[in-house]
PDB file of C-alpha atoms in Angstrom:
ATOM      1  CA  UNK A   8     -25.250 -88.211  27.634  1.00 78.00           C
ATOM      2  CA  UNK A   9     -26.160 -86.853  30.775  1.00 84.00           C
ATOM      3  CA  UNK A  10     -28.917 -87.598  32.824  1.00 89.00           C
ATOM      4  CA  UNK A  11     -30.061 -88.011  36.758  1.00 94.00           C
ATOM      5  CA  UNK A  12     -32.197 -90.748  37.867  1.00 95.00           C
ATOM      6  CA  UNK A  13     -34.335 -90.910  41.243  1.00 94.00           C
ATOM      7  CA  UNK A  14     -35.923 -93.984  42.649  1.00 89.00           C
ATOM      8  CA  UNK A  15     -39.370 -94.435  41.754  1.00 87.00           C
ATOM      9  CA  UNK A  16     -42.347 -93.908  44.469  1.00 87.00           C
ATOM     10  CA  UNK A  17     -44.403 -93.167  45.741  1.00 94.00           C
ATOM     11  CA  UNK A  18     -43.288 -93.648  49.270  1.00 96.00           C
ATOM     12  CA  UNK A  19     -45.062 -93.680  52.190  1.00 97.00           C
ATOM     13  CA  UNK A  20     -43.328 -93.289  55.703  1.00 97.00           C
ATOM     14  CA  UNK A  21     -45.034 -92.522  59.071  1.00 97.00           C
ATOM     15  CA  UNK A  22     -44.487 -89.228  60.614  1.00 97.00           C
ATOM     16  CA  UNK A  23     -41.176 -89.046  62.552  1.00 97.00           C
ATOM     17  CA  UNK A  24     -39.570 -91.536  59.980  1.00 98.00           C
ATOM     18  CA  UNK A  25     -36.035 -91.000  58.375  1.00 98.00           C
ATOM     19  CA  UNK A  26     -36.231 -90.195  54.920  1.00 97.00           C
ATOM     20  CA  UNK A  27     -34.091 -91.142  52.107  1.00 97.00           C
ATOM     21  CA  UNK A  28     -34.793 -90.448  48.784  1.00 97.00           C
ATOM     22  CA  UNK A  29     -31.525 -91.890  46.219  1.00 97.00           C
ATOM     23  CA  UNK A  30     -30.985 -89.520  42.765  1.00 97.00           C
ATOM     24  CA  UNK A  31     -27.735 -90.836  40.607  1.00 97.00           C
ATOM     25  CA  UNK A  32     -26.801 -88.830  37.610  1.00 95.00           C
ATOM     26  CA  UNK A  33     -24.242 -89.488  34.992  1.00 93.00           C
ATOM     27  CA  UNK A  34     -22.825 -86.370  33.559  1.00 88.00           C
ATOM     28  CA  UNK A  35     -19.693 -85.056  31.048  1.00 84.00           C
ATOM     29  CA  UNK A  36     -18.023 -83.407  33.684  1.00 85.00           C
ATOM     30  CA  UNK A  37     -18.902 -82.803  37.457  1.00 88.00           C
ATOM     31  CA  UNK A  38     -22.722 -80.899  37.350  1.00 92.00           C
ATOM     32  CA  UNK A  39     -23.710 -79.179  40.165  1.00 93.00           C
ATOM     33  CA  UNK A  40     -26.468 -80.847  41.714  1.00 95.00           C
ATOM     34  CA  UNK A  41     -30.120 -79.802  43.005  1.00 96.00           C
ATOM     35  CA  UNK A  42     -32.691 -80.583  44.885  1.00 98.00           C
ATOM     36  CA  UNK A  43     -36.542 -79.297  44.276  1.00 97.00           C
ATOM     37  CA  UNK A  44     -39.548 -79.563  46.198  1.00 97.00           C
ATOM     38  CA  UNK A  45     -43.434 -79.269  44.702  1.00 95.00           C
ATOM     39  CA  UNK A  46     -46.036 -79.177  47.023  1.00 94.00           C
ATOM     40  CA  UNK A  47     -49.485 -80.326  45.909  1.00 89.00           C
ATOM     41  CA  UNK A  48     -51.089 -77.310  43.126  1.00 88.00           C
ATOM     42  CA  UNK A  49     -47.679 -75.825  43.267  1.00 91.00           C
ATOM     43  CA  UNK A  50     -44.400 -74.830  41.568  1.00 92.00           C
ATOM     44  CA  UNK A  51     -41.215 -76.404  42.008  1.00 95.00           C
ATOM     45  CA  UNK A  52     -39.438 -74.351  44.869  1.00 96.00           C
ATOM     46  CA  UNK A  53     -35.524 -75.530  45.481  1.00 96.00           C
ATOM     47  CA  UNK A  54     -34.946 -77.282  48.543  1.00 98.00           C
ATOM     48  CA  UNK A  55     -31.010 -77.278  48.730  1.00 97.00           C
ATOM     49  CA  UNK A  56     -27.970 -77.466  46.121  1.00 96.00           C
ATOM     50  CA  UNK A  57     -24.290 -78.355  45.981  1.00 96.00           C
ATOM     51  CA  UNK A  58     -22.243 -77.191  43.938  1.00 93.00           C
ATOM     52  CA  UNK A  59     -18.866 -79.570  44.138  1.00 92.00           C
ATOM     53  CA  UNK A  60     -17.635 -83.474  45.531  1.00 93.00           C
ATOM     54  CA  UNK A  61     -17.798 -83.529  49.235  1.00 95.00           C
ATOM     55  CA  UNK A  62     -20.497 -80.215  48.933  1.00 96.00           C
ATOM     56  CA  UNK A  63     -23.745 -81.253  52.289  1.00 97.00           C
ATOM     57  CA  UNK A  64     -26.615 -79.310  50.927  1.00 97.00           C
ATOM     58  CA  UNK A  65     -29.327 -78.885  54.446  1.00 98.00           C
ATOM     59  CA  UNK A  66     -32.383 -76.757  54.878  1.00 97.00           C
ATOM     60  CA  UNK A  67     -35.553 -77.421  56.922  1.00 96.00           C
ATOM     61  CA  UNK A  68     -33.724 -80.482  57.925  1.00 97.00           C
ATOM     62  CA  UNK A  69     -33.100 -82.185  54.873  1.00 98.00           C
ATOM     63  CA  UNK A  70     -29.537 -82.851  53.445  1.00 98.00           C
ATOM     64  CA  UNK A  71     -27.145 -84.241  50.516  1.00 98.00           C
ATOM     65  CA  UNK A  72     -23.876 -84.529  50.344  1.00 97.00           C
ATOM     66  CA  UNK A  73     -22.482 -84.300  46.691  1.00 97.00           C
ATOM     67  CA  UNK A  74     -20.581 -88.056  46.119  1.00 97.00           C
ATOM     68  CA  UNK A  75     -18.390 -87.941  43.027  1.00 94.00           C
ATOM     69  CA  UNK A  76     -16.978 -91.047  43.859  1.00 94.00           C
ATOM     70  CA  UNK A  77     -20.744 -93.167  43.678  1.00 95.00           C
ATOM     71  CA  UNK A  78     -22.147 -90.339  41.840  1.00 96.00           C
ATOM     72  CA  UNK A  79     -25.136 -89.838  43.835  1.00 97.00           C
ATOM     73  CA  UNK A  80     -26.911 -86.998  45.424  1.00 97.00           C
ATOM     74  CA  UNK A  81     -29.777 -88.971  48.086  1.00 98.00           C
ATOM     75  CA  UNK A  82     -31.963 -86.803  49.414  1.00 98.00           C
ATOM     76  CA  UNK A  83     -32.140 -87.507  53.735  1.00 98.00           C
ATOM     77  CA  UNK A  84     -34.453 -86.052  56.076  1.00 98.00           C
ATOM     78  CA  UNK A  85     -34.305 -87.277  60.038  1.00 97.00           C
ATOM     79  CA  UNK A  86     -37.831 -86.800  60.830  1.00 96.00           C
ATOM     80  CA  UNK A  87     -39.941 -86.050  58.849  1.00 98.00           C
ATOM     81  CA  UNK A  88     -43.505 -84.489  59.096  1.00 97.00           C
ATOM     82  CA  UNK A  89     -46.710 -84.418  57.481  1.00 97.00           C
ATOM     83  CA  UNK A  90     -46.145 -81.716  56.014  1.00 96.00           C
ATOM     84  CA  UNK A  91     -43.362 -82.228  54.092  1.00 97.00           C
ATOM     85  CA  UNK A  92     -45.809 -84.400  51.665  1.00 97.00           C
ATOM     86  CA  UNK A  93     -44.948 -83.436  48.364  1.00 96.00           C
ATOM     87  CA  UNK A  94     -43.284 -84.658  45.042  1.00 95.00           C
ATOM     88  CA  UNK A  95     -39.308 -84.205  45.419  1.00 97.00           C
ATOM     89  CA  UNK A  96     -37.053 -83.714  42.026  1.00 96.00           C
ATOM     90  CA  UNK A  97     -33.126 -84.148  42.232  1.00 96.00           C
ATOM     91  CA  UNK A  98     -31.846 -82.298  39.339  1.00 94.00           C
ATOM     92  CA  UNK A  99     -27.685 -81.760  37.889  1.00 93.00           C
ATOM     93  CA  UNK A 100     -26.488 -78.885  35.914  1.00 90.00           C
ATOM     94  CA  UNK A 101     -23.603 -79.552  33.165  1.00 85.00           C
ATOM     95  CA  UNK A 102     -23.833 -78.268  30.164  1.00 81.00           C
ATOM     96  CA  UNK A 103     -27.804 -78.455  30.745  1.00 86.00           C
ATOM     97  CA  UNK A 104     -30.373 -79.009  33.613  1.00 89.00           C
ATOM     98  CA  UNK A 105     -31.598 -82.155  33.653  1.00 91.00           C
ATOM     99  CA  UNK A 106     -34.613 -82.958  35.308  1.00 93.00           C
ATOM    100  CA  UNK A 107     -35.153 -86.886  37.665  1.00 93.00           C
ATOM    101  CA  UNK A 108     -39.057 -88.134  37.388  1.00 93.00           C
ATOM    102  CA  UNK A 109     -39.654 -86.920  41.252  1.00 94.00           C
ATOM    103  CA  UNK A 110     -40.662 -89.389  43.618  1.00 95.00           C
ATOM    104  CA  UNK A 111     -43.504 -88.804  45.873  1.00 95.00           C
ATOM    105  CA  UNK A 112     -43.796 -88.698  49.555  1.00 97.00           C
ATOM    106  CA  UNK A 113     -46.831 -89.407  51.712  1.00 97.00           C
ATOM    107  CA  UNK A 114     -45.873 -89.030  55.557  1.00 97.00           C
ATOM    108  CA  UNK A 115     -48.859 -90.750  57.700  1.00 97.00           C
ATOM    109  CA  UNK A 116     -49.450 -88.968  61.022  1.00 95.00           C
TER     110      UNK A 116
ATOM    111  CA  UNK B  29     -40.311 -60.673  45.180  1.00 65.00           C
ATOM    112  CA  UNK B  30     -42.168 -61.883  42.286  1.00 77.00           C
ATOM    113  CA  UNK B  31     -39.657 -64.139  41.004  1.00 94.00           C
ATOM    114  CA  UNK B  32     -41.147 -65.632  38.005  1.00 97.00           C
ATOM    115  CA  UNK B  33     -44.850 -64.967  37.159  1.00 96.00           C
ATOM    116  CA  UNK B  34     -47.404 -67.230  34.809  1.00 97.00           C
ATOM    117  CA  UNK B  35     -50.399 -65.984  33.780  1.00 96.00           C
ATOM    118  CA  UNK B  36     -52.984 -67.227  32.996  1.00 97.00           C
ATOM    119  CA  UNK B  37     -53.171 -69.761  36.530  1.00 96.00           C
ATOM    120  CA  UNK B  38     -56.084 -71.757  34.969  1.00 96.00           C
ATOM    121  CA  UNK B  39     -57.606 -71.881  31.185  1.00 96.00           C
ATOM    122  CA  UNK B  40     -59.924 -74.178  29.211  1.00 97.00           C
ATOM    123  CA  UNK B  41     -59.573 -74.247  25.706  1.00 96.00           C
ATOM    124  CA  UNK B  42     -61.961 -76.081  23.141  1.00 97.00           C
ATOM    125  CA  UNK B  43     -60.192 -78.608  20.516  1.00 97.00           C
ATOM    126  CA  UNK B  44     -58.580 -76.316  17.708  1.00 97.00           C
ATOM    127  CA  UNK B  45     -58.609 -72.862  20.072  1.00 97.00           C
ATOM    128  CA  UNK B  46     -55.002 -70.963  19.939  1.00 96.00           C
ATOM    129  CA  UNK B  47     -53.832 -69.267  23.213  1.00 96.00           C
ATOM    130  CA  UNK B  48     -50.636 -67.810  24.583  1.00 97.00           C
ATOM    131  CA  UNK B  49     -49.406 -68.371  28.033  1.00 98.00           C
ATOM    132  CA  UNK B  50     -47.297 -65.676  29.337  1.00 97.00           C
ATOM    133  CA  UNK B  51     -44.351 -65.695  31.886  1.00 98.00           C
ATOM    134  CA  UNK B  52     -41.988 -62.897  33.204  1.00 98.00           C
ATOM    135  CA  UNK B  53     -38.889 -62.742  35.358  1.00 97.00           C
ATOM    136  CA  UNK B  54     -37.706 -60.249  37.667  1.00 96.00           C
ATOM    137  CA  UNK B  55     -34.064 -61.687  38.540  1.00 95.00           C
ATOM    138  CA  UNK B  56     -32.770 -60.573  35.607  1.00 95.00           C
ATOM    139  CA  UNK B  57     -31.686 -64.035  34.259  1.00 94.00           C
ATOM    140  CA  UNK B  58     -30.341 -64.912  30.700  1.00 94.00           C
ATOM    141  CA  UNK B  59     -32.323 -67.790  30.096  1.00 95.00           C
ATOM    142  CA  UNK B  60     -35.626 -68.761  30.723  1.00 96.00           C
ATOM    143  CA  UNK B  61     -37.501 -72.545  29.931  1.00 96.00           C
ATOM    144  CA  UNK B  62     -41.308 -73.768  29.070  1.00 98.00           C
ATOM    145  CA  UNK B  63     -42.350 -77.206  30.992  1.00 97.00           C
ATOM    146  CA  UNK B  64     -44.945 -79.188  30.396  1.00 96.00           C
ATOM    147  CA  UNK B  65     -46.105 -82.104  33.737  1.00 94.00           C
ATOM    148  CA  UNK B  66     -48.511 -84.605  32.825  1.00 90.00           C
ATOM    149  CA  UNK B  67     -49.964 -86.244  36.007  1.00 81.00           C
ATOM    150  CA  UNK B  68     -47.945 -88.552  37.270  1.00 75.00           C
ATOM    151  CA  UNK B  69     -44.943 -87.152  35.235  1.00 76.00           C
ATOM    152  CA  UNK B  70     -41.861 -85.239  35.896  1.00 86.00           C
ATOM    153  CA  UNK B  71     -41.134 -82.450  33.832  1.00 92.00           C
ATOM    154  CA  UNK B  72     -40.287 -82.182  29.764  1.00 93.00           C
ATOM    155  CA  UNK B  73     -39.122 -79.427  28.118  1.00 94.00           C
ATOM    156  CA  UNK B  74     -40.930 -77.379  25.562  1.00 96.00           C
ATOM    157  CA  UNK B  75     -38.471 -74.802  24.187  1.00 97.00           C
ATOM    158  CA  UNK B  76     -36.082 -72.772  26.207  1.00 96.00           C
ATOM    159  CA  UNK B  77     -33.836 -69.946  25.426  1.00 96.00           C
ATOM    160  CA  UNK B  78     -30.437 -69.050  26.055  1.00 93.00           C
ATOM    161  CA  UNK B  79     -30.460 -65.544  26.160  1.00 92.00           C
ATOM    162  CA  UNK B  80     -32.511 -63.235  24.526  1.00 92.00           C
ATOM    163  CA  UNK B  81     -32.777 -63.095  20.710  1.00 91.00           C
ATOM    164  CA  UNK B  82     -32.429 -66.975  21.054  1.00 94.00           C
ATOM    165  CA  UNK B  83     -34.794 -69.934  21.298  1.00 96.00           C
ATOM    166  CA  UNK B  84     -33.994 -73.740  20.610  1.00 95.00           C
ATOM    167  CA  UNK B  85     -36.398 -76.927  20.736  1.00 96.00           C
ATOM    168  CA  UNK B  86     -36.691 -79.124  23.918  1.00 93.00           C
ATOM    169  CA  UNK B  87     -37.834 -82.899  24.320  1.00 91.00           C
ATOM    170  CA  UNK B  88     -41.783 -82.109  22.991  1.00 95.00           C
ATOM    171  CA  UNK B  89     -41.609 -78.672  20.873  1.00 97.00           C
ATOM    172  CA  UNK B  90     -44.468 -80.480  18.520  1.00 96.00           C
ATOM    173  CA  UNK B  91     -48.009 -78.197  18.112  1.00 96.00           C
ATOM    174  CA  UNK B  92     -45.755 -75.239  20.135  1.00 97.00           C
ATOM    175  CA  UNK B  93     -44.273 -71.956  19.087  1.00 97.00           C
ATOM    176  CA  UNK B  94     -42.460 -69.777  21.834  1.00 98.00           C
ATOM    177  CA  UNK B  95     -40.886 -65.577  21.134  1.00 97.00           C
ATOM    178  CA  UNK B  96     -38.694 -63.957  24.032  1.00 96.00           C
ATOM    179  CA  UNK B  97     -40.092 -60.612  23.653  1.00 89.00           C
ATOM    180  CA  UNK B  98     -37.031 -59.124  25.998  1.00 95.00           C
ATOM    181  CA  UNK B  99     -34.762 -60.343  28.456  1.00 95.00           C
ATOM    182  CA  UNK B 100     -37.640 -60.336  31.143  1.00 97.00           C
ATOM    183  CA  UNK B 101     -40.630 -62.107  28.880  1.00 97.00           C
ATOM    184  CA  UNK B 102     -41.137 -65.325  26.992  1.00 98.00           C
ATOM    185  CA  UNK B 103     -44.309 -66.846  25.811  1.00 98.00           C
ATOM    186  CA  UNK B 104     -45.346 -70.257  24.805  1.00 98.00           C
ATOM    187  CA  UNK B 105     -47.981 -70.125  21.943  1.00 98.00           C
ATOM    188  CA  UNK B 106     -50.494 -73.272  20.678  1.00 97.00           C
ATOM    189  CA  UNK B 107     -51.507 -72.474  17.739  1.00 93.00           C
ATOM    190  CA  UNK B 108     -54.715 -75.175  17.579  1.00 96.00           C
ATOM    191  CA  UNK B 109     -54.617 -76.158  20.753  1.00 96.00           C
ATOM    192  CA  UNK B 110     -55.320 -80.631  20.954  1.00 97.00           C
ATOM    193  CA  UNK B 111     -56.522 -82.392  23.971  1.00 96.00           C
ATOM    194  CA  UNK B 112     -52.775 -84.169  24.591  1.00 96.00           C
ATOM    195  CA  UNK B 113     -52.049 -80.674  25.875  1.00 97.00           C
ATOM    196  CA  UNK B 114     -54.080 -81.007  28.210  1.00 97.00           C
ATOM    197  CA  UNK B 115     -51.057 -80.142  30.637  1.00 97.00           C
ATOM    198  CA  UNK B 116     -50.037 -77.931  33.217  1.00 96.00           C
ATOM    199  CA  UNK B 117     -47.149 -75.948  32.236  1.00 97.00           C
ATOM    200  CA  UNK B 118     -44.118 -74.296  34.522  1.00 97.00           C
ATOM    201  CA  UNK B 119     -42.153 -71.226  33.480  1.00 98.00           C
ATOM    202  CA  UNK B 120     -38.452 -70.882  34.550  1.00 96.00           C
ATOM    203  CA  UNK B 121     -35.536 -68.438  34.382  1.00 96.00           C
ATOM    204  CA  UNK B 122     -31.332 -69.266  35.120  1.00 93.00           C
ATOM    205  CA  UNK B 123     -28.693 -67.251  34.709  1.00 89.00           C
ATOM    206  CA  UNK B 124     -27.226 -69.466  32.738  1.00 83.00           C
ATOM    207  CA  UNK B 125     -28.434 -72.904  30.771  1.00 81.00           C
ATOM    208  CA  UNK B 126     -24.420 -74.253  31.474  1.00 76.00           C
ATOM    209  CA  UNK B 127     -21.451 -74.170  33.566  1.00 66.00           C
ATOM    210  CA  UNK B 128     -23.127 -72.499  36.544  1.00 71.00           C
ATOM    211  CA  UNK B 129     -23.725 -73.236  39.314  1.00 81.00           C
ATOM    212  CA  UNK B 130     -27.358 -71.643  39.934  1.00 86.00           C
ATOM    213  CA  UNK B 131     -30.431 -73.257  39.977  1.00 92.00           C
ATOM    214  CA  UNK B 132     -33.788 -72.906  38.172  1.00 94.00           C
ATOM    215  CA  UNK B 133     -37.024 -70.789  39.390  1.00 95.00           C
ATOM    216  CA  UNK B 134     -40.012 -72.055  38.654  1.00 96.00           C
ATOM    217  CA  UNK B 135     -43.262 -70.339  38.617  1.00 96.00           C
ATOM    218  CA  UNK B 136     -46.433 -71.374  39.860  1.00 95.00           C
ATOM    219  CA  UNK B 137     -47.955 -73.234  36.372  1.00 96.00           C
ATOM    220  CA  UNK B 138     -50.939 -72.089  34.332  1.00 97.00           C
ATOM    221  CA  UNK B 139     -53.058 -75.750  34.356  1.00 96.00           C
ATOM    222  CA  UNK B 140     -54.618 -75.746  31.057  1.00 97.00           C
ATOM    223  CA  UNK B 141     -57.721 -78.338  30.246  1.00 96.00           C
ATOM    224  CA  UNK B 142     -58.443 -78.664  26.191  1.00 97.00           C
ATOM    225  CA  UNK B 143     -61.601 -80.006  25.911  1.00 95.00           C
TER     226      UNK B 143
END
């Protein structure tokens, strides 16, 4: 069946480091793909999305490219800030919504 | 610009008490969802409503009931609360359950403790 798998955390980085959080999906078709961010004590907020192969979603310096050949949607940011510390969720939607288990990011000053 | 509104934000119950969590959305979405999130864990779907008048079980429905009161509102009821139901509960909505490139939108959550 359909599913989303993302790298386990926590991921700890120093400020200004490069970030990659891996996400792969399985689907019976071609799903839409999303990244959400959850700050402490808050709900999930949509960070970016891509709806077809080779699409690149971007927002607030974060980017992710829909790779059909590798069924991946890895989240990247060139220079993280302390304020990026949060939990990040990858999600897909084809016949239903599927969420990954979340990756906690800690950014140290 | 309200989006998805959940009430209450915090609640403490005693074992065996009942409670209804309320959720309302103002985006004219057809589909609504209830999730629970336990510490260090991801989201688990409790129930969802694909459209007004329909509800379906998710991954962890035992101990819960839901009502899709109208297109805007979707409530979650705990009939006899148990400590294992201590969690953060999130309501979400979307235009459709499937075949749509629009995301789910989430409320800020209800933090529920059962003693």
